[in-house]
PDB file of C-alpha atoms in Angstrom:
ATOM      1  CA  UNK A  20      81.947  81.767 109.611  1.00 38.00           C
ATOM      2  CA  UNK A  21      78.818  84.034 108.518  1.00 46.00           C
ATOM      3  CA  UNK A  22      75.557  82.205 108.738  1.00 46.00           C
ATOM      4  CA  UNK A  23      73.543  81.025 105.511  1.00 55.00           C
ATOM      5  CA  UNK A  24      71.971  83.882 103.915  1.00 58.00           C
ATOM      6  CA  UNK A  25      68.245  84.214 105.242  1.00 87.00           C
ATOM      7  CA  UNK A  26      66.649  87.360 103.753  1.00 96.00           C
ATOM      8  CA  UNK A  27      66.027  86.025 100.379  1.00 96.00           C
ATOM      9  CA  UNK A  28      62.406  87.657  99.565  1.00 98.00           C
ATOM     10  CA  UNK A  29      61.181  90.895 100.985  1.00 98.00           C
ATOM     11  CA  UNK A  30      57.553  92.012 100.751  1.00 98.00           C
ATOM     12  CA  UNK A  31      56.491  95.538 100.480  1.00 98.00           C
ATOM     13  CA  UNK A  32      53.312  95.808 102.375  1.00 96.00           C
ATOM     14  CA  UNK A  33      50.757  97.936 100.538  1.00 92.00           C
ATOM     15  CA  UNK A  34      49.949 101.231 102.514  1.00 93.00           C
ATOM     16  CA  UNK A  35      48.564 103.691  99.697  1.00 91.00           C
ATOM     17  CA  UNK A  36      50.622 106.189  98.076  1.00 90.00           C
ATOM     18  CA  UNK A  37      51.974 108.243 101.220  1.00 88.00           C
ATOM     19  CA  UNK A  38      54.938 109.085 101.533  1.00 90.00           C
ATOM     20  CA  UNK A  39      55.597 107.162  98.316  1.00 92.00           C
ATOM     21  CA  UNK A  40      53.793 104.232  96.254  1.00 95.00           C
ATOM     22  CA  UNK A  41      54.875 100.627  97.307  1.00 97.00           C
ATOM     23  CA  UNK A  42      55.092  99.683  93.773  1.00 97.00           C
ATOM     24  CA  UNK A  43      57.495 102.327  93.096  1.00 97.00           C
ATOM     25  CA  UNK A  44      59.841 101.266  95.921  1.00 97.00           C
ATOM     26  CA  UNK A  45      59.638  98.013  94.735  1.00 97.00           C
ATOM     27  CA  UNK A  46      60.900  98.798  91.435  1.00 97.00           C
ATOM     28  CA  UNK A  47      63.619 100.999  92.979  1.00 97.00           C
ATOM     29  CA  UNK A  48      64.680  97.941  94.978  1.00 97.00           C
ATOM     30  CA  UNK A  49      64.755  95.610  92.045  1.00 97.00           C
ATOM     31  CA  UNK A  50      66.966  97.882  90.262  1.00 95.00           C
ATOM     32  CA  UNK A  51      69.577  97.689  93.026  1.00 92.00           C
ATOM     33  CA  UNK A  52      72.951  96.193  91.814  1.00 89.00           C
ATOM     34  CA  UNK A  53      74.488  93.530  93.679  1.00 88.00           C
ATOM     35  CA  UNK A  54      71.671  92.907  96.037  1.00 91.00           C
ATOM     36  CA  UNK A  55      70.777  89.356  95.901  1.00 91.00           C
ATOM     37  CA  UNK A  56      67.041  89.638  97.142  1.00 96.00           C
ATOM     38  CA  UNK A  57      63.623  89.513  95.774  1.00 97.00           C
ATOM     39  CA  UNK A  58      61.218  92.061  96.177  1.00 98.00           C
ATOM     40  CA  UNK A  59      57.306  91.848  95.542  1.00 98.00           C
ATOM     41  CA  UNK A  60      53.919  93.515  96.773  1.00 97.00           C
ATOM     42  CA  UNK A  61      52.746  91.586  99.655  1.00 97.00           C
ATOM     43  CA  UNK A  62      49.317  91.665 101.772  1.00 95.00           C
ATOM     44  CA  UNK A  63      49.036  90.772 105.348  1.00 95.00           C
ATOM     45  CA  UNK A  64      47.184  87.644 104.689  1.00 92.00           C
ATOM     46  CA  UNK A  65      49.629  86.118 102.134  1.00 91.00           C
ATOM     47  CA  UNK A  66      53.177  86.533 103.758  1.00 96.00           C
ATOM     48  CA  UNK A  67      54.356  82.833 103.148  1.00 94.00           C
ATOM     49  CA  UNK A  68      57.688  82.913 101.489  1.00 95.00           C
ATOM     50  CA  UNK A  69      58.519  86.144 102.545  1.00 97.00           C
ATOM     51  CA  UNK A  70      61.569  86.699 105.056  1.00 97.00           C
ATOM     52  CA  UNK A  71      60.956  90.514 105.611  1.00 98.00           C
ATOM     53  CA  UNK A  72      58.387  93.098 104.987  1.00 98.00           C
ATOM     54  CA  UNK A  73      58.576  96.857 104.465  1.00 98.00           C
ATOM     55  CA  UNK A  74      55.528  98.635 106.028  1.00 98.00           C
ATOM     56  CA  UNK A  75      53.974 102.056 106.989  1.00 96.00           C
ATOM     57  CA  UNK A  76      52.058 100.430 109.793  1.00 95.00           C
ATOM     58  CA  UNK A  77      52.274  97.304 112.094  1.00 97.00           C
ATOM     59  CA  UNK A  78      49.926  94.389 111.343  1.00 97.00           C
ATOM     60  CA  UNK A  79      49.597  91.424 113.950  1.00 97.00           C
ATOM     61  CA  UNK A  80      50.292  89.072 110.929  1.00 97.00           C
ATOM     62  CA  UNK A  81      53.787  89.935 110.755  1.00 97.00           C
ATOM     63  CA  UNK A  82      54.515  88.580 113.994  1.00 96.00           C
ATOM     64  CA  UNK A  83      55.823  85.099 113.866  1.00 92.00           C
ATOM     65  CA  UNK A  84      55.533  85.238 110.011  1.00 96.00           C
ATOM     66  CA  UNK A  85      58.870  87.020 108.905  1.00 97.00           C
ATOM     67  CA  UNK A  86      62.153  87.585 110.280  1.00 96.00           C
ATOM     68  CA  UNK A  87      62.338  91.262 109.741  1.00 98.00           C
ATOM     69  CA  UNK A  88      60.082  94.212 109.539  1.00 98.00           C
ATOM     70  CA  UNK A  89      61.100  97.496 108.495  1.00 98.00           C
ATOM     71  CA  UNK A  90      58.822 100.511 109.178  1.00 98.00           C
ATOM     72  CA  UNK A  91      59.464 103.519 106.771  1.00 96.00           C
ATOM     73  CA  UNK A  92      58.558 105.994 109.565  1.00 93.00           C
ATOM     74  CA  UNK A  93      60.603 106.917 112.512  1.00 90.00           C
ATOM     75  CA  UNK A  94      57.831 106.605 115.110  1.00 88.00           C
ATOM     76  CA  UNK A  95      56.880 103.070 116.097  1.00 91.00           C
ATOM     77  CA  UNK A  96      54.467 103.874 119.102  1.00 90.00           C
ATOM     78  CA  UNK A  97      51.790 101.434 117.550  1.00 91.00           C
ATOM     79  CA  UNK A  98      54.387  98.508 117.086  1.00 96.00           C
ATOM     80  CA  UNK A  99      54.120  96.079 119.999  1.00 97.00           C
ATOM     81  CA  UNK A 100      57.862  95.635 120.654  1.00 97.00           C
ATOM     82  CA  UNK A 101      57.399  93.239 123.159  1.00 97.00           C
ATOM     83  CA  UNK A 102      55.580  91.032 121.095  1.00 97.00           C
ATOM     84  CA  UNK A 103      58.292  91.271 118.400  1.00 97.00           C
ATOM     85  CA  UNK A 104      61.174  90.439 121.022  1.00 97.00           C
ATOM     86  CA  UNK A 105      59.359  87.379 122.104  1.00 97.00           C
ATOM     87  CA  UNK A 106      58.637  86.155 118.466  1.00 96.00           C
ATOM     88  CA  UNK A 107      62.216  86.980 117.473  1.00 96.00           C
ATOM     89  CA  UNK A 108      61.381  89.364 114.953  1.00 97.00           C
ATOM     90  CA  UNK A 109      63.991  92.123 114.051  1.00 97.00           C
ATOM     91  CA  UNK A 110      62.223  95.299 113.569  1.00 97.00           C
ATOM     92  CA  UNK A 111      64.097  98.543 112.092  1.00 98.00           C
ATOM     93  CA  UNK A 112      62.767 102.039 111.561  1.00 97.00           C
ATOM     94  CA  UNK A 113      63.485 104.996 109.299  1.00 96.00           C
ATOM     95  CA  UNK A 114      64.814 107.552 111.869  1.00 93.00           C
ATOM     96  CA  UNK A 115      67.125 110.164 110.311  1.00 91.00           C
ATOM     97  CA  UNK A 116      65.875 109.367 106.764  1.00 93.00           C
ATOM     98  CA  UNK A 117      63.472 112.406 106.649  1.00 93.00           C
ATOM     99  CA  UNK A 118      65.140 114.754 109.169  1.00 93.00           C
ATOM    100  CA  UNK A 119      66.256 117.211 106.705  1.00 95.00           C
ATOM    101  CA  UNK A 120      62.898 117.211 104.645  1.00 96.00           C
ATOM    102  CA  UNK A 121      60.970 117.891 107.834  1.00 97.00           C
ATOM    103  CA  UNK A 122      63.383 120.742 108.548  1.00 97.00           C
ATOM    104  CA  UNK A 123      62.830 122.297 105.019  1.00 98.00           C
ATOM    105  CA  UNK A 124      59.024 122.243 105.745  1.00 98.00           C
ATOM    106  CA  UNK A 125      59.446 123.821 109.049  1.00 98.00           C
ATOM    107  CA  UNK A 126      61.489 126.602 107.532  1.00 98.00           C
ATOM    108  CA  UNK A 127      58.718 127.041 105.089  1.00 98.00           C
ATOM    109  CA  UNK A 128      56.209 127.448 108.009  1.00 98.00           C
ATOM    110  CA  UNK A 129      58.294 129.858 109.848  1.00 98.00           C
ATOM    111  CA  UNK A 130      58.722 132.160 106.835  1.00 98.00           C
ATOM    112  CA  UNK A 131      54.966 131.750 105.776  1.00 98.00           C
ATOM    113  CA  UNK A 132      54.017 132.730 109.321  1.00 98.00           C
ATOM    114  CA  UNK A 133      56.376 135.588 109.619  1.00 98.00           C
ATOM    115  CA  UNK A 134      55.298 137.332 106.356  1.00 98.00           C
ATOM    116  CA  UNK A 135      51.651 136.318 106.516  1.00 98.00           C
ATOM    117  CA  UNK A 136      52.060 134.394 103.175  1.00 98.00           C
ATOM    118  CA  UNK A 137      48.988 132.193 104.166  1.00 97.00           C
ATOM    119  CA  UNK A 138      46.865 135.425 104.683  1.00 96.00           C
ATOM    120  CA  UNK A 139      47.806 136.702 101.237  1.00 97.00           C
ATOM    121  CA  UNK A 140      47.002 133.254  99.645  1.00 96.00           C
ATOM    122  CA  UNK A 141      43.640 133.454 101.058  1.00 96.00           C
ATOM    123  CA  UNK A 142      43.221 136.880  99.611  1.00 96.00           C
ATOM    124  CA  UNK A 143      44.333 135.550  96.227  1.00 97.00           C
ATOM    125  CA  UNK A 144      41.494 133.000  96.400  1.00 95.00           C
ATOM    126  CA  UNK A 145      39.129 135.845  96.725  1.00 95.00           C
ATOM    127  CA  UNK A 146      40.782 138.075  94.268  1.00 97.00           C
ATOM    128  CA  UNK A 147      41.526 140.622  96.880  1.00 97.00           C
ATOM    129  CA  UNK A 148      44.365 143.171  96.180  1.00 97.00           C
ATOM    130  CA  UNK A 149      45.019 144.061  99.768  1.00 96.00           C
ATOM    131  CA  UNK A 150      48.288 144.024 101.770  1.00 96.00           C
ATOM    132  CA  UNK A 151      48.714 143.137 105.395  1.00 96.00           C
ATOM    133  CA  UNK A 152      48.622 145.813 108.093  1.00 96.00           C
ATOM    134  CA  UNK A 153      52.219 147.402 107.733  1.00 94.00           C
ATOM    135  CA  UNK A 154      53.332 146.224 111.148  1.00 94.00           C
ATOM    136  CA  UNK A 155      52.121 142.570 110.505  1.00 95.00           C
ATOM    137  CA  UNK A 156      54.782 140.926 108.659  1.00 97.00           C
ATOM    138  CA  UNK A 157      58.058 140.595 110.801  1.00 98.00           C
ATOM    139  CA  UNK A 158      61.600 139.969 110.025  1.00 98.00           C
ATOM    140  CA  UNK A 159      62.947 136.406 110.791  1.00 98.00           C
ATOM    141  CA  UNK A 160      66.257 137.252 111.380  1.00 97.00           C
ATOM    142  CA  UNK A 161      66.900 138.093 115.100  1.00 96.00           C
ATOM    143  CA  UNK A 162      63.830 136.468 116.096  1.00 97.00           C
ATOM    144  CA  UNK A 163      63.901 133.247 118.300  1.00 97.00           C
ATOM    145  CA  UNK A 164      62.618 129.729 118.314  1.00 98.00           C
ATOM    146  CA  UNK A 165      62.339 127.167 120.803  1.00 98.00           C
ATOM    147  CA  UNK A 166      62.829 123.498 119.471  1.00 97.00           C
ATOM    148  CA  UNK A 167      61.468 120.842 121.859  1.00 98.00           C
ATOM    149  CA  UNK A 168      63.283 117.412 121.251  1.00 96.00           C
ATOM    150  CA  UNK A 169      66.942 117.742 119.754  1.00 94.00           C
ATOM    151  CA  UNK A 170      67.272 114.477 117.920  1.00 91.00           C
ATOM    152  CA  UNK A 171      68.090 114.450 114.303  1.00 90.00           C
ATOM    153  CA  UNK A 172      64.992 115.987 113.408  1.00 94.00           C
ATOM    154  CA  UNK A 173      65.381 118.585 115.743  1.00 95.00           C
ATOM    155  CA  UNK A 174      68.986 119.044 115.377  1.00 94.00           C
ATOM    156  CA  UNK A 175      68.213 119.630 111.476  1.00 95.00           C
ATOM    157  CA  UNK A 176      65.456 122.202 112.324  1.00 97.00           C
ATOM    158  CA  UNK A 177      67.703 124.011 114.900  1.00 96.00           C
ATOM    159  CA  UNK A 178      70.422 124.181 112.213  1.00 95.00           C
ATOM    160  CA  UNK A 179      68.318 125.582 109.485  1.00 97.00           C
ATOM    161  CA  UNK A 180      66.662 128.239 111.943  1.00 97.00           C
ATOM    162  CA  UNK A 181      70.095 129.152 112.877  1.00 96.00           C
ATOM    163  CA  UNK A 182      70.899 129.936 109.086  1.00 96.00           C
ATOM    164  CA  UNK A 183      68.043 132.224 109.110  1.00 97.00           C
ATOM    165  CA  UNK A 184      69.720 134.201 111.730  1.00 97.00           C
ATOM    166  CA  UNK A 185      67.390 133.141 114.560  1.00 97.00           C
ATOM    167  CA  UNK A 186      68.504 132.534 118.147  1.00 96.00           C
ATOM    168  CA  UNK A 187      67.540 129.046 118.868  1.00 96.00           C
ATOM    169  CA  UNK A 188      66.925 127.398 122.419  1.00 96.00           C
ATOM    170  CA  UNK A 189      66.033 124.076 122.897  1.00 96.00           C
ATOM    171  CA  UNK A 190      64.327 121.381 125.249  1.00 96.00           C
ATOM    172  CA  UNK A 191      65.183 117.862 125.695  1.00 93.00           C
ATOM    173  CA  UNK A 192      65.474 115.193 128.426  1.00 83.00           C
ATOM    174  CA  UNK A 193      69.268 114.723 127.459  1.00 79.00           C
ATOM    175  CA  UNK A 194      72.366 117.001 127.405  1.00 75.00           C
ATOM    176  CA  UNK A 195      72.838 118.096 124.087  1.00 74.00           C
ATOM    177  CA  UNK A 196      75.940 119.968 122.724  1.00 65.00           C
ATOM    178  CA  UNK A 197      77.092 120.747 119.062  1.00 61.00           C
ATOM    179  CA  UNK A 198      73.975 122.103 117.472  1.00 69.00           C
ATOM    180  CA  UNK A 199      74.778 125.615 117.869  1.00 73.00           C
ATOM    181  CA  UNK A 200      71.939 126.175 120.334  1.00 86.00           C
ATOM    182  CA  UNK A 201      72.123 128.838 122.793  1.00 84.00           C
ATOM    183  CA  UNK A 202      70.565 127.237 125.785  1.00 91.00           C
ATOM    184  CA  UNK A 203      69.096 123.597 126.429  1.00 93.00           C
ATOM    185  CA  UNK A 204      66.515 123.246 129.016  1.00 94.00           C
ATOM    186  CA  UNK A 205      65.117 120.053 130.541  1.00 94.00           C
ATOM    187  CA  UNK A 206      61.581 119.063 129.514  1.00 94.00           C
ATOM    188  CA  UNK A 207      60.390 119.983 133.292  1.00 94.00           C
ATOM    189  CA  UNK A 208      61.348 123.496 132.734  1.00 96.00           C
ATOM    190  CA  UNK A 209      59.479 123.964 129.232  1.00 97.00           C
ATOM    191  CA  UNK A 210      57.390 126.731 130.546  1.00 97.00           C
ATOM    192  CA  UNK A 211      60.614 128.844 131.326  1.00 97.00           C
ATOM    193  CA  UNK A 212      62.275 127.730 127.969  1.00 97.00           C
ATOM    194  CA  UNK A 213      59.254 129.038 125.779  1.00 98.00           C
ATOM    195  CA  UNK A 214      58.995 132.518 127.470  1.00 98.00           C
ATOM    196  CA  UNK A 215      61.022 134.322 124.951  1.00 96.00           C
ATOM    197  CA  UNK A 216      60.408 132.294 121.874  1.00 98.00           C
ATOM    198  CA  UNK A 217      58.600 133.649 118.902  1.00 98.00           C
ATOM    199  CA  UNK A 218      58.414 130.042 117.559  1.00 98.00           C
ATOM    200  CA  UNK A 219      57.631 126.950 119.458  1.00 98.00           C
ATOM    201  CA  UNK A 220      58.724 123.953 117.382  1.00 98.00           C
ATOM    202  CA  UNK A 221      57.813 120.486 118.197  1.00 98.00           C
ATOM    203  CA  UNK A 222      59.976 117.519 117.122  1.00 97.00           C
ATOM    204  CA  UNK A 223      60.035 115.298 119.852  1.00 95.00           C
ATOM    205  CA  UNK A 224      58.935 111.783 119.738  1.00 91.00           C
ATOM    206  CA  UNK A 225      55.791 110.528 121.472  1.00 92.00           C
ATOM    207  CA  UNK A 226      56.233 108.984 124.724  1.00 91.00           C
ATOM    208  CA  UNK A 227      54.646 108.815 128.101  1.00 92.00           C
ATOM    209  CA  UNK A 228      56.913 111.499 129.108  1.00 92.00           C
ATOM    210  CA  UNK A 229      56.028 113.731 126.194  1.00 95.00           C
ATOM    211  CA  UNK A 230      52.102 112.989 125.898  1.00 95.00           C
ATOM    212  CA  UNK A 231      50.434 116.312 126.723  1.00 97.00           C
ATOM    213  CA  UNK A 232      53.790 118.150 127.310  1.00 97.00           C
ATOM    214  CA  UNK A 233      52.254 121.347 125.774  1.00 98.00           C
ATOM    215  CA  UNK A 234      49.365 122.294 127.910  1.00 98.00           C
ATOM    216  CA  UNK A 235      47.432 125.426 129.128  1.00 98.00           C
ATOM    217  CA  UNK A 236      50.526 126.158 131.118  1.00 98.00           C
ATOM    218  CA  UNK A 237      52.877 126.227 128.428  1.00 98.00           C
ATOM    219  CA  UNK A 238      50.482 128.415 126.268  1.00 98.00           C
ATOM    220  CA  UNK A 239      50.190 130.777 128.989  1.00 98.00           C
ATOM    221  CA  UNK A 240      53.795 131.215 129.343  1.00 98.00           C
ATOM    222  CA  UNK A 241      54.241 131.883 125.606  1.00 98.00           C
ATOM    223  CA  UNK A 242      54.400 135.250 124.117  1.00 98.00           C
ATOM    224  CA  UNK A 243      50.830 136.587 122.768  1.00 98.00           C
ATOM    225  CA  UNK A 244      52.966 136.972 119.308  1.00 98.00           C
ATOM    226  CA  UNK A 245      54.165 133.681 119.206  1.00 98.00           C
ATOM    227  CA  UNK A 246      53.440 130.620 117.047  1.00 98.00           C
ATOM    228  CA  UNK A 247      53.139 126.918 117.509  1.00 98.00           C
ATOM    229  CA  UNK A 248      54.740 124.429 115.115  1.00 99.00           C
ATOM    230  CA  UNK A 249      53.973 120.681 115.437  1.00 98.00           C
ATOM    231  CA  UNK A 250      55.472 118.170 113.118  1.00 98.00           C
ATOM    232  CA  UNK A 251      55.930 115.313 115.807  1.00 96.00           C
ATOM    233  CA  UNK A 252      52.616 113.828 117.033  1.00 95.00           C
ATOM    234  CA  UNK A 253      49.301 115.463 117.755  1.00 97.00           C
ATOM    235  CA  UNK A 254      49.210 114.042 121.098  1.00 97.00           C
ATOM    236  CA  UNK A 255      51.998 115.949 122.279  1.00 97.00           C
ATOM    237  CA  UNK A 256      49.771 118.970 122.851  1.00 98.00           C
ATOM    238  CA  UNK A 257      46.862 118.542 125.254  1.00 95.00           C
ATOM    239  CA  UNK A 258      43.495 118.252 123.721  1.00 87.00           C
ATOM    240  CA  UNK A 259      41.777 121.513 123.669  1.00 95.00           C
ATOM    241  CA  UNK A 260      44.500 123.519 125.068  1.00 97.00           C
ATOM    242  CA  UNK A 261      45.570 124.863 121.640  1.00 98.00           C
ATOM    243  CA  UNK A 262      41.980 125.831 120.683  1.00 97.00           C
ATOM    244  CA  UNK A 263      41.652 127.626 124.118  1.00 97.00           C
ATOM    245  CA  UNK A 264      44.914 129.219 123.478  1.00 98.00           C
ATOM    246  CA  UNK A 265      43.987 130.516 120.025  1.00 98.00           C
ATOM    247  CA  UNK A 266      40.488 131.616 121.293  1.00 97.00           C
ATOM    248  CA  UNK A 267      42.013 133.526 124.258  1.00 97.00           C
ATOM    249  CA  UNK A 268      44.527 135.327 122.030  1.00 97.00           C
ATOM    250  CA  UNK A 269      47.471 133.932 124.287  1.00 98.00           C
ATOM    251  CA  UNK A 270      49.363 132.814 120.875  1.00 98.00           C
ATOM    252  CA  UNK A 271      48.970 134.324 117.351  1.00 98.00           C
ATOM    253  CA  UNK A 272      48.703 131.175 115.520  1.00 98.00           C
ATOM    254  CA  UNK A 273      49.982 127.835 114.556  1.00 98.00           C
ATOM    255  CA  UNK A 274      51.436 125.533 111.721  1.00 98.00           C
ATOM    256  CA  UNK A 275      50.139 122.072 112.251  1.00 98.00           C
ATOM    257  CA  UNK A 276      51.091 118.814 110.347  1.00 98.00           C
ATOM    258  CA  UNK A 277      49.949 116.315 112.978  1.00 97.00           C
ATOM    259  CA  UNK A 278      46.798 115.841 114.933  1.00 97.00           C
ATOM    260  CA  UNK A 279      45.206 113.940 117.664  1.00 96.00           C
ATOM    261  CA  UNK A 280      42.619 112.343 114.928  1.00 96.00           C
ATOM    262  CA  UNK A 281      43.841 111.785 111.596  1.00 95.00           C
ATOM    263  CA  UNK A 282      42.743 112.449 109.006  1.00 96.00           C
ATOM    264  CA  UNK A 283      41.472 115.687 110.707  1.00 97.00           C
ATOM    265  CA  UNK A 284      37.687 115.596 111.050  1.00 97.00           C
ATOM    266  CA  UNK A 285      35.771 117.961 108.543  1.00 97.00           C
ATOM    267  CA  UNK A 286      34.026 119.725 111.598  1.00 96.00           C
ATOM    268  CA  UNK A 287      37.151 120.483 113.380  1.00 97.00           C
ATOM    269  CA  UNK A 288      37.425 124.425 114.034  1.00 96.00           C
ATOM    270  CA  UNK A 289      41.059 124.413 112.921  1.00 97.00           C
ATOM    271  CA  UNK A 290      40.061 124.096 109.237  1.00 97.00           C
ATOM    272  CA  UNK A 291      38.497 127.657 109.592  1.00 96.00           C
ATOM    273  CA  UNK A 292      40.949 129.541 111.466  1.00 97.00           C
ATOM    274  CA  UNK A 293      42.810 132.030 109.272  1.00 96.00           C
ATOM    275  CA  UNK A 294      45.759 132.127 111.639  1.00 97.00           C
ATOM    276  CA  UNK A 295      46.225 128.418 111.391  1.00 98.00           C
ATOM    277  CA  UNK A 296      48.108 126.451 108.631  1.00 98.00           C
ATOM    278  CA  UNK A 297      46.804 122.858 108.270  1.00 98.00           C
ATOM    279  CA  UNK A 298      48.835 120.398 106.277  1.00 98.00           C
ATOM    280  CA  UNK A 299      48.102 116.655 106.166  1.00 96.00           C
ATOM    281  CA  UNK A 300      50.781 114.700 107.840  1.00 95.00           C
ATOM    282  CA  UNK A 301      53.016 115.601 104.935  1.00 95.00           C
ATOM    283  CA  UNK A 302      56.054 117.429 106.480  1.00 96.00           C
ATOM    284  CA  UNK A 303      58.527 114.825 105.170  1.00 94.00           C
ATOM    285  CA  UNK A 304      56.912 114.512 101.829  1.00 93.00           C
ATOM    286  CA  UNK A 305      59.724 114.773  98.950  1.00 94.00           C
ATOM    287  CA  UNK A 306      60.388 113.108  95.580  1.00 94.00           C
ATOM    288  CA  UNK A 307      63.510 111.805  97.144  1.00 95.00           C
ATOM    289  CA  UNK A 308      61.856 109.956  99.900  1.00 95.00           C
ATOM    290  CA  UNK A 309      61.518 106.812  98.304  1.00 95.00           C
ATOM    291  CA  UNK A 310      65.254 106.854  97.311  1.00 95.00           C
ATOM    292  CA  UNK A 311      66.234 107.308 100.867  1.00 96.00           C
ATOM    293  CA  UNK A 312      64.073 104.414 102.060  1.00 97.00           C
ATOM    294  CA  UNK A 313      65.472 102.213  99.322  1.00 97.00           C
ATOM    295  CA  UNK A 314      68.941 102.850 100.356  1.00 97.00           C
ATOM    296  CA  UNK A 315      68.072 101.981 103.973  1.00 97.00           C
ATOM    297  CA  UNK A 316      66.304  98.805 103.319  1.00 98.00           C
ATOM    298  CA  UNK A 317      69.047  97.872 100.572  1.00 97.00           C
ATOM    299  CA  UNK A 318      71.562  98.285 103.363  1.00 97.00           C
ATOM    300  CA  UNK A 319      69.819  96.266 106.043  1.00 97.00           C
ATOM    301  CA  UNK A 320      69.317  93.257 103.616  1.00 97.00           C
ATOM    302  CA  UNK A 321      72.996  93.249 103.133  1.00 96.00           C
ATOM    303  CA  UNK A 322      73.598  93.730 106.727  1.00 96.00           C
ATOM    304  CA  UNK A 323      71.294  91.168 107.987  1.00 96.00           C
ATOM    305  CA  UNK A 324      72.782  88.664 105.376  1.00 95.00           C
ATOM    306  CA  UNK A 325      76.237  89.478 106.664  1.00 94.00           C
ATOM    307  CA  UNK A 326      75.074  88.641 110.207  1.00 93.00           C
ATOM    308  CA  UNK A 327      75.658  92.428 111.208  1.00 96.00           C
ATOM    309  CA  UNK A 328      73.577  94.528 113.136  1.00 96.00           C
ATOM    310  CA  UNK A 329      71.206  96.443 110.891  1.00 97.00           C
ATOM    311  CA  UNK A 330      70.977 100.304 110.922  1.00 97.00           C
ATOM    312  CA  UNK A 331      68.009 101.853 113.253  1.00 96.00           C
ATOM    313  CA  UNK A 332      67.538  98.655 114.939  1.00 97.00           C
ATOM    314  CA  UNK A 333      64.719  98.897 117.572  1.00 97.00           C
ATOM    315  CA  UNK A 334      64.036  95.275 118.311  1.00 96.00           C
TER     316      UNK A 334
END
């Protein structure tokens, strides 16, 4: 016999507007038919009466106050999982929600870097009618990429780059098949894996094994006409190694959506580099993001109340 329904009221913790406004997500959830649950905005100092919380960040007040916490991101390195387990709090995340959205952004980075569109945009700002050197733009089809981290995000990236006619290799700690990838190397052999790649794309989660994975030796192993694309976490790249590689012309440029410190400090030299694209941790941003989160939250409310395992359960 199913236990009594226990997720009766869910709070949407205010996180600002990125990647979607909390009030908009609340309104979407309220419009769901057949979902017998209340949704309201909440603050960390007023959790009384809430059974669950939807959030962008961990707050200590959640532990022991609610039965369920849903993280609208896929990354959860800032969530103290042991504390959640000890308090009996279920924690879910949003892995898979934004994989194809980020993959679309990566495709845009690849095409922008290959065709030099960012350089032309800079010239437009200065009203300069000047083409790039004739050999500077290159054809994406036939070029190669190495995707580090072949989960749902990395798999989506690999599939889209393959559609562009690119050869795709991968790096992962697990055996991977079925993604149409030419070769998969263990993370311990990343220097060998990047040797022939025109693009090195980072889509791996941040763990102790991946922190600082891309260091000076990796940049030295890359082609001098290669580009780094990072849509995972800034800490995957060793501090200072990227800037040194750019200074020494070990690589040609980068597209960076994540950084060691966010927001990126105003005095960071990355802002002023013409060969670097800087975006504000927005690779997953899309007008459908809140719809996807609402679908996942609504599904998990129903599953929790049916005493079933929620999707994307972390704890």
